[in-house]
């Protein structure tokens, strides 16, 4: 069973930074990539960023470009999300996810088969 274990969420003031981690276990890296999504209270889950395992190609939602950086450590089976210049509107539950077989877009939820439990990020203003 694939497991994605997230850490690093918490409470931070506007303008501050947080670094989220997502450690994968129970599998080899056969997927195309990993992504981060978020869901604010009363809102639908939305795409944040994604990265491919082999080449490290990245994609970002317009709302986080220049502020968030996704990275991966293949030796640790771990992906990271560095969040800088945080805003109140970044408050949400953040989920990491692993893409499914034959899925290469990575910007839609339907491309992912496995999801972490989510970690709360709260930005106070």
PDB file of C-alpha atoms in Angstrom:
ATOM      1  CA  UNK A   1       0.000   0.000   0.000  1.00  0.00           C
ATOM      2  CA  UNK A   2       1.381   3.376  -1.010  1.00  0.00           C
ATOM      3  CA  UNK A   3       1.605   5.857   1.829  1.00  0.00           C
ATOM      4  CA  UNK A   4       2.277   9.581   1.605  1.00  0.00           C
ATOM      5  CA  UNK A   5       3.207  11.162   4.927  1.00  0.00           C
ATOM      6  CA  UNK A   6       3.150  14.940   5.120  1.00  0.00           C
ATOM      7  CA  UNK A   7       4.718  17.260   7.657  1.00  0.00           C
ATOM      8  CA  UNK A   8       5.601  20.906   8.139  1.00  0.00           C
ATOM      9  CA  UNK A   9       2.221  22.585   8.349  1.00  0.00           C
ATOM     10  CA  UNK A  10       1.374  25.083  11.036  1.00  0.00           C
ATOM     11  CA  UNK A  11       0.534  28.659  11.896  1.00  0.00           C
ATOM     12  CA  UNK A  12       2.575  31.491  10.419  1.00  0.00           C
ATOM     13  CA  UNK A  13       2.197  35.247  10.089  1.00  0.00           C
ATOM     14  CA  UNK A  14       1.682  36.888   6.717  1.00  0.00           C
ATOM     15  CA  UNK A  15       5.009  37.348   4.950  1.00  0.00           C
ATOM     16  CA  UNK A  16       6.520  34.341   6.673  1.00  0.00           C
ATOM     17  CA  UNK A  17       7.648  30.986   5.338  1.00  0.00           C
ATOM     18  CA  UNK A  18       6.913  27.301   5.762  1.00  0.00           C
ATOM     19  CA  UNK A  19       8.443  24.175   4.269  1.00  0.00           C
ATOM     20  CA  UNK A  20       6.214  21.158   3.713  1.00  0.00           C
ATOM     21  CA  UNK A  21       7.538  17.635   3.230  1.00  0.00           C
ATOM     22  CA  UNK A  22       5.897  14.552   1.754  1.00  0.00           C
ATOM     23  CA  UNK A  23       7.615  11.195   2.213  1.00  0.00           C
ATOM     24  CA  UNK A  24       6.470   8.292   0.045  1.00  0.00           C
ATOM     25  CA  UNK A  25       6.765   4.650   1.084  1.00  0.00           C
ATOM     26  CA  UNK A  26       5.559   1.211   0.025  1.00  0.00           C
ATOM     27  CA  UNK A  27       6.522   1.514  -3.618  1.00  0.00           C
ATOM     28  CA  UNK A  28       9.217   2.228  -6.170  1.00  0.00           C
ATOM     29  CA  UNK A  29       9.047   5.429  -8.150  1.00  0.00           C
ATOM     30  CA  UNK A  30       7.139   4.314 -11.217  1.00  0.00           C
ATOM     31  CA  UNK A  31       4.888   7.352 -11.348  1.00  0.00           C
ATOM     32  CA  UNK A  32       5.528  10.329 -13.574  1.00  0.00           C
ATOM     33  CA  UNK A  33       5.459  12.906 -10.827  1.00  0.00           C
ATOM     34  CA  UNK A  34       4.105  14.376  -7.624  1.00  0.00           C
ATOM     35  CA  UNK A  35       1.883  17.336  -6.973  1.00  0.00           C
ATOM     36  CA  UNK A  36       0.632  19.628  -4.258  1.00  0.00           C
ATOM     37  CA  UNK A  37      -3.002  20.692  -4.021  1.00  0.00           C
ATOM     38  CA  UNK A  38      -4.855  22.731  -1.449  1.00  0.00           C
ATOM     39  CA  UNK A  39      -8.411  23.159  -0.205  1.00  0.00           C
ATOM     40  CA  UNK A  40      -9.580  26.246   1.633  1.00  0.00           C
ATOM     41  CA  UNK A  41     -12.692  26.105   3.857  1.00  0.00           C
ATOM     42  CA  UNK A  42     -15.818  25.956   1.722  1.00  0.00           C
ATOM     43  CA  UNK A  43     -13.788  25.794  -1.494  1.00  0.00           C
ATOM     44  CA  UNK A  44     -12.892  23.105  -3.990  1.00  0.00           C
ATOM     45  CA  UNK A  45      -9.462  21.526  -4.044  1.00  0.00           C
ATOM     46  CA  UNK A  46      -7.133  23.417  -6.383  1.00  0.00           C
ATOM     47  CA  UNK A  47      -3.811  22.759  -8.057  1.00  0.00           C
ATOM     48  CA  UNK A  48      -0.737  24.393  -6.536  1.00  0.00           C
ATOM     49  CA  UNK A  49       2.355  22.852  -8.128  1.00  0.00           C
ATOM     50  CA  UNK A  50       3.816  19.618  -9.514  1.00  0.00           C
ATOM     51  CA  UNK A  51       7.186  18.081 -10.339  1.00  0.00           C
ATOM     52  CA  UNK A  52       8.379  15.115 -12.385  1.00  0.00           C
ATOM     53  CA  UNK A  53      10.626  12.502 -10.782  1.00  0.00           C
ATOM     54  CA  UNK A  54      13.033  11.984 -13.664  1.00  0.00           C
ATOM     55  CA  UNK A  55      13.671  15.428 -15.098  1.00  0.00           C
ATOM     56  CA  UNK A  56      12.496  17.695 -12.303  1.00  0.00           C
ATOM     57  CA  UNK A  57      10.218  19.681 -14.590  1.00  0.00           C
ATOM     58  CA  UNK A  58       7.829  21.881 -12.632  1.00  0.00           C
ATOM     59  CA  UNK A  59       4.514  23.624 -13.031  1.00  0.00           C
ATOM     60  CA  UNK A  60       2.918  26.259 -10.802  1.00  0.00           C
ATOM     61  CA  UNK A  61      -0.451  27.849 -10.388  1.00  0.00           C
ATOM     62  CA  UNK A  62      -0.367  31.548 -11.237  1.00  0.00           C
ATOM     63  CA  UNK A  63      -1.328  32.421  -7.669  1.00  0.00           C
ATOM     64  CA  UNK A  64       1.910  30.994  -6.222  1.00  0.00           C
ATOM     65  CA  UNK A  65       4.486  31.684  -8.937  1.00  0.00           C
ATOM     66  CA  UNK A  66       7.537  33.428  -7.532  1.00  0.00           C
ATOM     67  CA  UNK A  67       6.594  32.545  -3.950  1.00  0.00           C
ATOM     68  CA  UNK A  68       6.413  28.737  -3.808  1.00  0.00           C
ATOM     69  CA  UNK A  69       9.074  26.264  -4.910  1.00  0.00           C
ATOM     70  CA  UNK A  70       8.607  22.523  -5.326  1.00  0.00           C
ATOM     71  CA  UNK A  71      11.581  20.164  -5.187  1.00  0.00           C
ATOM     72  CA  UNK A  72      12.308  16.481  -4.754  1.00  0.00           C
ATOM     73  CA  UNK A  73      14.956  14.192  -3.288  1.00  0.00           C
ATOM     74  CA  UNK A  74      14.811  10.909  -5.176  1.00  0.00           C
ATOM     75  CA  UNK A  75      17.119   9.132  -2.716  1.00  0.00           C
ATOM     76  CA  UNK A  76      14.683   9.878   0.108  1.00  0.00           C
ATOM     77  CA  UNK A  77      11.478   9.397  -1.905  1.00  0.00           C
ATOM     78  CA  UNK A  78      10.458  12.828  -0.694  1.00  0.00           C
ATOM     79  CA  UNK A  79       9.037  15.984  -2.234  1.00  0.00           C
ATOM     80  CA  UNK A  80       9.081  19.422  -0.658  1.00  0.00           C
ATOM     81  CA  UNK A  81       7.110  22.613  -0.927  1.00  0.00           C
ATOM     82  CA  UNK A  82       8.931  25.766   0.136  1.00  0.00           C
ATOM     83  CA  UNK A  83       6.389  28.531   0.717  1.00  0.00           C
ATOM     84  CA  UNK A  84       7.636  32.098   1.055  1.00  0.00           C
ATOM     85  CA  UNK A  85       5.872  35.452   1.328  1.00  0.00           C
ATOM     86  CA  UNK A  86       2.770  33.727   2.600  1.00  0.00           C
ATOM     87  CA  UNK A  87      -0.575  35.493   2.347  1.00  0.00           C
ATOM     88  CA  UNK A  88      -3.817  35.042   4.237  1.00  0.00           C
ATOM     89  CA  UNK A  89      -5.394  33.561   1.116  1.00  0.00           C
ATOM     90  CA  UNK A  90      -2.843  30.732   1.236  1.00  0.00           C
ATOM     91  CA  UNK A  91      -4.636  29.363   4.296  1.00  0.00           C
ATOM     92  CA  UNK A  92      -5.802  25.857   3.418  1.00  0.00           C
ATOM     93  CA  UNK A  93      -5.274  22.166   3.941  1.00  0.00           C
ATOM     94  CA  UNK A  94      -2.384  21.152   1.696  1.00  0.00           C
ATOM     95  CA  UNK A  95      -2.279  17.697   0.121  1.00  0.00           C
ATOM     96  CA  UNK A  96       0.538  15.937  -1.675  1.00  0.00           C
ATOM     97  CA  UNK A  97      -0.331  13.374  -4.323  1.00  0.00           C
ATOM     98  CA  UNK A  98       1.306  10.828  -6.622  1.00  0.00           C
ATOM     99  CA  UNK A  99       0.287  10.609 -10.257  1.00  0.00           C
ATOM    100  CA  UNK A 100      -1.332   7.509 -11.709  1.00  0.00           C
ATOM    101  CA  UNK A 101      -0.057   5.253 -14.438  1.00  0.00           C
ATOM    102  CA  UNK A 102      -0.067   6.895 -17.839  1.00  0.00           C
ATOM    103  CA  UNK A 103      -0.991  10.305 -16.452  1.00  0.00           C
ATOM    104  CA  UNK A 104       1.203  13.196 -17.507  1.00  0.00           C
ATOM    105  CA  UNK A 105      -0.707  16.454 -17.170  1.00  0.00           C
ATOM    106  CA  UNK A 106      -0.344  16.738 -13.383  1.00  0.00           C
ATOM    107  CA  UNK A 107      -2.424  19.907 -13.129  1.00  0.00           C
ATOM    108  CA  UNK A 108      -5.750  18.156 -12.491  1.00  0.00           C
ATOM    109  CA  UNK A 109      -6.815  16.034  -9.529  1.00  0.00           C
ATOM    110  CA  UNK A 110      -7.931  13.177 -11.784  1.00  0.00           C
ATOM    111  CA  UNK A 111      -4.310  12.491 -12.792  1.00  0.00           C
ATOM    112  CA  UNK A 112      -3.450  11.317  -9.265  1.00  0.00           C
ATOM    113  CA  UNK A 113      -4.026   7.915  -7.656  1.00  0.00           C
ATOM    114  CA  UNK A 114      -2.571   8.431  -4.174  1.00  0.00           C
ATOM    115  CA  UNK A 115      -3.072  11.241  -1.703  1.00  0.00           C
ATOM    116  CA  UNK A 116      -1.617  12.233   1.625  1.00  0.00           C
ATOM    117  CA  UNK A 117      -3.734  12.964   4.670  1.00  0.00           C
ATOM    118  CA  UNK A 118      -3.347  16.711   4.308  1.00  0.00           C
ATOM    119  CA  UNK A 119      -1.588  19.215   6.530  1.00  0.00           C
ATOM    120  CA  UNK A 120      -3.092  22.475   7.759  1.00  0.00           C
ATOM    121  CA  UNK A 121      -1.420  25.754   6.833  1.00  0.00           C
ATOM    122  CA  UNK A 122      -2.832  28.838   8.523  1.00  0.00           C
ATOM    123  CA  UNK A 123      -1.559  32.315   7.672  1.00  0.00           C
ATOM    124  CA  UNK A 124      -2.561  35.083  10.055  1.00  0.00           C
ATOM    125  CA  UNK A 125      -2.760  38.736   9.071  1.00  0.00           C
TER     126      UNK A 125
END
